[in-house]
Coordinates of C-alpha atoms and ligand atoms in Angstrom, one line a residue:
M1 CA -65.0 -28.8 73.0
S2 CA -68.2 -28.1 74.0
K3 CA -69.6 -31.1 74.5
P4 CA -68.3 -33.5 77.3
V5 CA -66.4 -35.8 76.3
I6 CA -66.1 -39.1 76.5
L7 CA -63.2 -40.7 76.5
T8 CA -61.6 -44.2 75.6
G9 CA -58.4 -46.3 73.6
L10 CA -57.5 -49.9 73.1
R11 CA -54.0 -51.6 72.6
A12 CA -53.5 -52.3 70.4
N13 CA -50.4 -54.6 71.3
N14 CA -51.8 -58.2 69.1
D15 CA -54.9 -59.0 67.6
L16 CA -58.3 -58.6 70.0
H17 CA -59.7 -61.6 71.3
I18 CA -63.2 -62.4 71.8
G19 CA -63.1 -61.0 75.5
N20 CA -62.2 -57.9 74.1
Y21 CA -65.0 -57.9 72.1
F22 CA -68.4 -58.5 74.3
G23 CA -66.1 -57.0 77.5
A24 CA -64.8 -54.1 75.7
L25 CA -65.5 -53.3 72.1
L26 CA -69.2 -54.2 71.5
P27 CA -70.7 -52.3 74.9
L28 CA -68.2 -49.4 73.5
I29 CA -69.4 -49.4 70.0
D30 CA -73.2 -49.1 72.1
M31 CA -72.2 -46.4 74.2
A32 CA -71.0 -44.7 71.5
K33 CA -74.0 -44.8 69.2
N34 CA -76.4 -43.8 72.5
H35 CA -74.6 -41.3 73.7
A36 CA -73.2 -39.7 70.4
D37 CA -75.9 -36.3 70.1
E38 CA -75.5 -35.5 73.4
Y39 CA -71.4 -36.0 74.3
E40 CA -68.2 -35.9 72.1
I41 CA -66.7 -39.8 71.9
N42 CA -62.8 -39.9 71.7
L43 CA -62.4 -43.7 70.8
F44 CA -58.5 -43.6 70.2
V45 CA -55.7 -46.4 69.5
P46 CA -53.8 -45.8 72.1
D47 CA -50.1 -46.4 69.7
L48 CA -47.4 -44.8 72.1
H49 CA -49.4 -47.4 74.8
S50 CA -49.0 -50.6 72.8
F51 CA -44.9 -51.6 73.5
T52 CA -44.6 -51.4 77.3
T53 CA -44.2 -54.4 77.1
P54 CA -42.2 -56.6 74.7
I55 CA -44.1 -56.7 71.1
D56 CA -42.4 -58.0 68.1
H57 CA -42.8 -54.1 66.5
A58 CA -42.6 -55.4 62.6
Q59 CA -46.5 -55.5 63.7
L60 CA -47.9 -52.9 65.2
H61 CA -48.7 -50.6 61.8
G62 CA -50.3 -52.8 60.9
Q63 CA -51.7 -54.3 64.0
I64 CA -52.9 -50.5 64.3
M65 CA -55.1 -50.0 61.1
H66 CA -56.6 -53.9 62.0
N67 CA -57.7 -52.5 64.7
L68 CA -59.3 -49.7 63.4
K69 CA -61.2 -51.8 60.9
L70 CA -62.3 -53.7 64.0
F71 CA -63.6 -51.1 65.1
V72 CA -65.5 -50.7 61.4
A73 CA -66.3 -54.3 61.2
A74 CA -68.1 -54.5 64.9
G75 CA -71.0 -51.6 64.1
L76 CA -69.0 -47.9 64.8
P77 CA -70.5 -45.1 62.5
L78 CA -68.6 -43.5 60.9
D79 CA -70.4 -40.1 59.5
H80 CA -71.1 -38.8 62.9
P81 CA -69.4 -35.7 63.9
N82 CA -69.2 -35.9 67.1
I83 CA -67.4 -39.0 67.0
H84 CA -63.6 -38.9 66.1
I85 CA -61.6 -41.7 66.0
Y86 CA -57.5 -41.6 65.8
R87 CA -54.1 -42.4 66.7
Q88 CA -52.6 -41.4 69.9
S89 CA -48.5 -40.8 68.8
Y90 CA -50.3 -38.9 65.0
V91 CA -51.6 -36.7 68.1
P92 CA -47.7 -35.3 69.2
A93 CA -49.0 -33.5 71.9
H94 CA -50.0 -36.5 74.0
S95 CA -45.6 -37.7 74.4
E96 CA -45.7 -33.1 75.0
L97 CA -47.6 -32.9 77.8
T98 CA -47.1 -36.5 79.3
W99 CA -43.6 -35.0 80.0
I100 CA -44.8 -32.0 81.6
L101 CA -46.5 -33.7 84.2
D102 CA -43.8 -36.4 84.7
C103 CA -41.9 -33.8 85.9
F104 CA -44.9 -32.9 88.6
T105 CA -45.3 -37.1 89.1
G106 CA -43.4 -38.7 92.6
M107 CA -41.7 -41.9 92.3
G108 CA -43.7 -43.6 95.3
E109 CA -46.6 -42.9 93.3
M110 CA -46.1 -45.1 90.0
N111 CA -44.3 -46.9 92.4
R112 CA -48.3 -47.5 93.9
M113 CA -49.3 -49.0 90.8
T114 CA -50.5 -52.9 90.8
Q115 CA -50.7 -53.0 87.3
F116 CA -46.9 -51.9 86.8
K117 CA -46.4 -54.3 89.5
D118 CA -47.9 -57.2 88.4
K119 CA -46.9 -56.7 85.0
S120 CA -43.5 -56.2 85.7
Q121 CA -43.4 -58.8 88.4
K122 CA -45.0 -61.1 84.6
L123 CA -41.6 -59.5 82.7
L124 CA -39.8 -61.5 85.2
E125 CA -41.0 -64.8 85.6
V126 CA -40.0 -65.1 81.2
K127 CA -36.5 -66.1 81.7
P128 CA -34.0 -65.2 79.5
G129 CA -34.6 -66.6 75.4
E130 CA -38.2 -67.6 76.1
G131 CA -40.7 -66.1 73.8
Y132 CA -42.8 -63.3 75.6
A133 CA -45.8 -62.3 73.4
G134 CA -43.8 -63.7 70.1
I135 CA -40.6 -63.2 70.5
T136 CA -37.4 -64.1 72.4
L137 CA -36.5 -62.5 75.0
A138 CA -32.9 -61.2 75.7
K139 CA -32.6 -57.6 76.5
E140 CA -35.9 -56.2 75.8
Q141 CA -37.4 -59.5 79.2
Q142 CA -35.9 -55.8 81.1
I143 CA -38.6 -53.4 82.6
S144 CA -39.1 -50.4 80.7
V145 CA -39.7 -46.9 81.6
G146 CA -42.9 -46.8 79.1
L147 CA -44.4 -49.5 82.0
F148 CA -43.7 -47.6 84.8
N149 CA -44.6 -44.1 82.8
Y150 CA -47.5 -45.8 81.1
P151 CA -50.1 -43.8 84.1
V152 CA -49.1 -40.9 83.0
L153 CA -49.4 -41.0 79.5
M154 CA -52.7 -42.4 80.5
A155 CA -53.3 -38.7 82.0
A156 CA -52.1 -36.8 79.4
D157 CA -54.4 -38.4 77.1
I158 CA -57.3 -37.9 79.4
L159 CA -56.9 -34.3 80.3
L160 CA -56.2 -33.0 76.5
Y161 CA -59.5 -33.4 75.7
G162 CA -61.2 -32.6 79.0
A163 CA -62.8 -36.0 78.9
T164 CA -65.3 -35.9 82.1
Y165 CA -66.0 -40.3 81.6
V166 CA -63.7 -42.3 80.6
P167 CA -64.5 -46.2 81.1
V168 CA -62.2 -48.4 83.6
G169 CA -61.7 -51.8 84.1
D170 CA -60.5 -53.2 87.6
D171 CA -57.4 -53.0 86.5
Q172 CA -57.3 -49.5 85.4
T173 CA -59.4 -47.4 88.5
Q174 CA -55.6 -46.5 90.1
H175 CA -54.7 -44.9 86.9
L176 CA -57.9 -43.1 87.0
E177 CA -57.4 -41.9 90.2
F178 CA -53.6 -40.4 89.5
A179 CA -55.3 -39.3 86.5
R180 CA -57.9 -37.2 88.3
D181 CA -54.4 -36.3 91.6
I182 CA -52.6 -34.9 88.5
A183 CA -55.3 -32.6 87.3
G184 CA -56.2 -31.3 90.5
R185 CA -52.2 -31.4 91.7
M186 CA -51.9 -29.0 88.1
N187 CA -55.3 -26.8 88.9
N188 CA -53.8 -25.9 92.7
K189 CA -49.9 -25.1 91.2
F190 CA -50.9 -22.8 88.1
G191 CA -54.5 -22.3 88.3
E192 CA -58.0 -24.1 85.5
L193 CA -55.7 -26.1 83.4
F194 CA -57.8 -29.5 83.2
I195 CA -60.7 -30.1 83.5
V196 CA -60.5 -33.0 86.3
P197 CA -62.9 -36.7 85.5
K198 CA -65.3 -38.2 86.9
A199 CA -64.6 -40.5 90.0
V200 CA -64.3 -44.0 89.5
K201 CA -67.5 -44.5 91.7
E202 CA -69.8 -41.6 88.7
Q203 CA -67.8 -43.6 86.3
H204 CA -69.1 -47.1 86.7
E205 CA -73.0 -45.4 87.8
F206 CA -72.5 -43.4 84.1
F207 CA -71.1 -46.6 82.2
G208 CA -73.8 -49.1 84.5
K209 CA -70.8 -50.9 85.3
E210 CA -71.4 -54.2 83.6
Q211 CA -69.9 -56.8 86.1
G212 CA -67.0 -56.9 85.2
L213 CA -67.4 -59.5 82.3
R214 CA -64.2 -61.1 82.1
I215 CA -64.6 -64.6 79.6
K216 CA -61.7 -67.4 81.2
D217 CA -58.5 -68.4 79.8
L218 CA -59.9 -71.3 78.3
S219 CA -56.4 -73.6 79.1
D220 CA -56.5 -72.4 82.6
P221 CA -59.7 -70.5 83.3
S222 CA -58.5 -69.5 86.6
R223 CA -57.1 -66.2 84.7
K224 CA -58.9 -63.8 81.7
M225 CA -58.1 -64.5 78.5
S226 CA -55.5 -61.7 77.7
K227 CA -53.4 -60.5 74.3
S228 CA -50.8 -60.2 75.4
D229 CA -50.6 -63.8 76.6
E230 CA -49.8 -65.6 73.1
T231 CA -49.5 -69.3 74.4
G232 CA -52.0 -69.0 72.1
K233 CA -54.0 -72.3 73.2
G234 CA -56.1 -71.1 75.0
I235 CA -57.3 -67.4 74.4
I236 CA -60.1 -67.7 70.3
F237 CA -58.6 -64.3 68.2
L238 CA -61.0 -62.6 66.3
G239 CA -59.0 -63.7 63.5
D240 CA -58.5 -67.2 64.2
S241 CA -60.1 -69.5 61.4
P242 CA -63.1 -71.0 62.5
A243 CA -61.6 -75.0 62.1
E244 CA -58.3 -72.9 64.7
A245 CA -61.1 -71.7 67.8
S246 CA -63.1 -75.0 67.4
K247 CA -59.5 -77.0 68.2
K248 CA -58.9 -73.9 71.5
V249 CA -62.7 -75.0 71.9
M250 CA -62.8 -79.4 72.1
A251 CA -59.4 -78.6 74.3
A252 CA -60.3 -76.4 76.9
T253 CA -59.2 -77.4 80.1
T254 CA -62.7 -78.2 81.8
D255 CA -63.0 -80.5 85.3
S256 CA -63.8 -83.6 86.7
A257 CA -67.6 -83.0 88.3
G258 CA -68.6 -85.4 84.7
T259 CA -72.2 -83.1 85.1
I260 CA -73.0 -79.0 84.1
H261 CA -73.4 -77.0 86.7
H262 CA -72.6 -73.1 86.4
D263 CA -70.4 -72.5 89.2
M264 CA -67.0 -70.0 88.8
D265 CA -66.2 -71.2 91.8
K266 CA -65.9 -75.4 90.9
Q267 CA -66.6 -75.5 87.8
P268 CA -64.8 -73.0 85.6
G269 CA -64.6 -74.0 82.9
I270 CA -67.4 -75.7 82.9
S271 CA -69.3 -72.0 82.9
N272 CA -66.6 -70.0 80.6
L273 CA -68.1 -72.5 77.7
L274 CA -71.6 -71.6 78.8
Q275 CA -70.7 -67.7 79.0
I276 CA -69.0 -67.7 75.4
H277 CA -71.8 -69.5 73.6
A278 CA -74.3 -67.7 75.1
L279 CA -72.2 -64.0 73.8
A280 CA -71.6 -65.6 70.8
S281 CA -74.9 -67.2 69.8
G282 CA -76.7 -64.0 71.4
E283 CA -78.8 -65.6 73.9
E284 CA -79.2 -65.1 77.0
L285 CA -76.8 -67.0 79.8
T286 CA -80.2 -68.4 82.1
D287 CA -81.9 -69.6 78.7
V288 CA -78.5 -70.9 78.0
I289 CA -77.4 -72.7 81.9
G290 CA -81.5 -74.1 81.2
K291 CA -80.8 -75.7 78.4
Y292 CA -77.3 -77.7 79.9
D293 CA -77.5 -78.0 83.3
G294 CA -77.4 -81.1 84.1
Q295 CA -75.9 -83.1 81.5
T296 CA -73.1 -84.7 81.7
R297 CA -71.7 -85.1 78.1
Y298 CA -69.5 -82.0 78.5
G299 CA -67.8 -83.3 74.9
D300 CA -71.4 -82.4 73.3
L301 CA -71.5 -79.1 75.2
K302 CA -67.9 -77.6 73.6
K303 CA -69.0 -79.0 69.6
D304 CA -71.9 -76.3 69.8
V305 CA -69.3 -73.6 72.3
A306 CA -67.9 -74.9 68.6
A307 CA -70.5 -74.3 66.3
S308 CA -71.4 -71.2 67.8
V309 CA -67.9 -69.7 68.1
S310 CA -67.5 -70.8 64.5
A311 CA -70.7 -68.9 63.4
M312 CA -69.9 -65.8 64.7
L313 CA -66.4 -65.7 64.3
T314 CA -67.5 -66.0 60.0
D315 CA -70.2 -64.0 60.8
F316 CA -67.7 -61.1 61.7
Q317 CA -64.8 -62.5 59.5
A318 CA -66.9 -61.6 57.1
K319 CA -68.4 -58.2 57.8
L320 CA -64.0 -57.0 58.6
T321 CA -63.7 -58.1 54.6
Q322 CA -66.6 -55.2 53.7
V323 CA -64.6 -52.5 56.0
D324 CA -64.3 -49.5 53.3
E325 CA -60.4 -48.7 54.1
A326 CA -60.4 -45.6 52.1
A327 CA -64.2 -44.2 53.9
L328 CA -62.3 -45.1 57.0
M329 CA -58.9 -42.9 55.8
T330 CA -60.4 -40.6 55.7
K331 CA -62.6 -40.2 58.7
L332 CA -59.3 -40.5 60.9
E333 CA -57.1 -38.6 59.0
S334 CA -59.6 -35.9 59.1
D335 CA -60.8 -36.3 63.4
E336 CA -56.3 -36.7 63.2
K337 CA -56.3 -32.9 62.4
Q338 CA -59.3 -32.3 64.4
M339 CA -58.2 -34.0 67.4
N340 CA -54.7 -31.9 67.4
E341 CA -55.9 -28.8 67.3
V342 CA -57.7 -29.6 70.7
A343 CA -55.0 -31.5 72.1
N344 CA -53.0 -28.4 71.5
A345 CA -54.7 -25.7 72.3
T346 CA -55.0 -26.9 76.0
L347 CA -51.1 -28.1 75.4
L348 CA -50.3 -24.8 74.8
R349 CA -51.9 -23.5 78.0
V350 CA -50.2 -25.8 80.0
Q351 CA -46.7 -24.6 78.6
Q352 CA -47.5 -21.1 79.8
A353 CA -48.4 -22.0 82.9
V354 CA -45.7 -23.8 83.6
G355 CA -43.9 -20.8 81.7
L356 CA -42.5 -22.7 78.3
R357 CA -44.2 -20.3 75.9
A358 CA -44.9 -16.4 77.0
K359 CA -48.6 -15.8 78.3
A360 CA -51.3 -14.8 76.5
Ligands
LIG1 P1 -52.9 -57.5 77.0 O1 -52.5 -58.7 78.2 O2 -52.2 -56.2 76.5 O3 -53.5 -56.6 79.4 P2 -55.7 -57.3 77.3 O4 -57.0 -58.8 76.4 O5 -56.1 -58.3 79.2 O6 -54.8 -56.9 76.8 P3 -56.7 -54.8 77.6 O7 -56.2 -53.7 76.2 O8 -55.9 -54.6 78.5 O9 -57.1 -56.2 76.8 O10 -57.7 -54.7 77.7 C1 -58.5 -54.2 76.8 C2 -59.6 -54.0 77.2 O11 -60.7 -55.5 76.7 C3 -60.5 -53.5 78.6 O12 -62.0 -52.3 78.5 C4 -60.5 -55.0 79.4 O13 -61.7 -54.3 80.8 C5 -61.2 -55.4 78.3 N1 -60.9 -56.7 79.0 C6 -59.2 -58.0 78.3 N2 -59.7 -59.3 79.1 C7 -60.9 -59.2 78.4 C8 -62.0 -60.3 79.2 N3 -61.0 -61.8 78.6 N4 -63.0 -61.1 78.3 C9 -64.3 -59.8 78.7 N5 -62.9 -58.1 78.6 C10 -62.3 -58.2 78.9
LIG2 MG1 -55.1 -56.6 80.2

């Protein structure tokens, strides 16, 4: 690829929620629109990453296509030649490069990954027979090698396209560092194989790290909304009906302080509601805070939040029904063809370097 590559993906393990929407999807689409003339923008669905933790496999295929439709409904232009959308598993080089990189990766390196520790810990807390992501656990409870190996697949995702810029949240910075390490290690051993992605600090400078927007779970505001926590109550999914969403907002956990103040430490539930209201209504957070600060009727705030969230969902869901699925499919298939060419060229270089293919 001739222009520098920006690459990012959103896992399709469940419907997206308003945190993913405001914290990832909208910024990503803005970024794609703003940079598409000077960069190649790779926006992919990491479908192979979708079941490193247990999911309902009957839903996966539909979810992948649904997520792509969400991108379009959220404003992704389908007609820009530098914006590429693709499904990871439709480019087999991702899996093949992962295997090769695996053989140059230390167990110890992967063991240090905090996301692996966190997610495997979470799996261990689920008792046999209890639901996880909507399914009943028995054997699935076991922590998979796929979860352990996740960062290597992520490194392959990045290195195949020579991506320089990869927006990462705090939970992924270690993985990006690993991608840099393995790229550097392979380059040292075999000569220039890979473009090394920029360091986390430069990524943040480039993307102007918007100070980590984290929408909290409505029923437990000490945690962020997470799409895999499918207890459901505290999460507003983009597919929730306005009535369902309103019910969740009205049942949101608050506090007993009795007065509304924006204070993430002392009043996390209330602060989260103010944040959600600002995002859903398009108002500035400071204006929303100004309007409600000092008020004492939590119920009134909840009603207003429920109304703005309902309006936002109604609007978004209307856009979703208007997505031109045929145009999406045409773009997807043509991009996947192109991405296979780019990825296979990198893979071949690596195969030649490690001795699997004759050198040109
Ligand atoms: P999972 O439980 O499967 O990890 P998740 O909701 O944490 O799901 P990710 O797939 O990990 O979502 O992340 C997708 C994107 O959404 C990332 O860019 C992440 O930073 C962003 N994101 C996730 N949760 C929130 C949240 N609560 N508020 C704002 N942004 C979020
Ligand atoms: Mg997450």
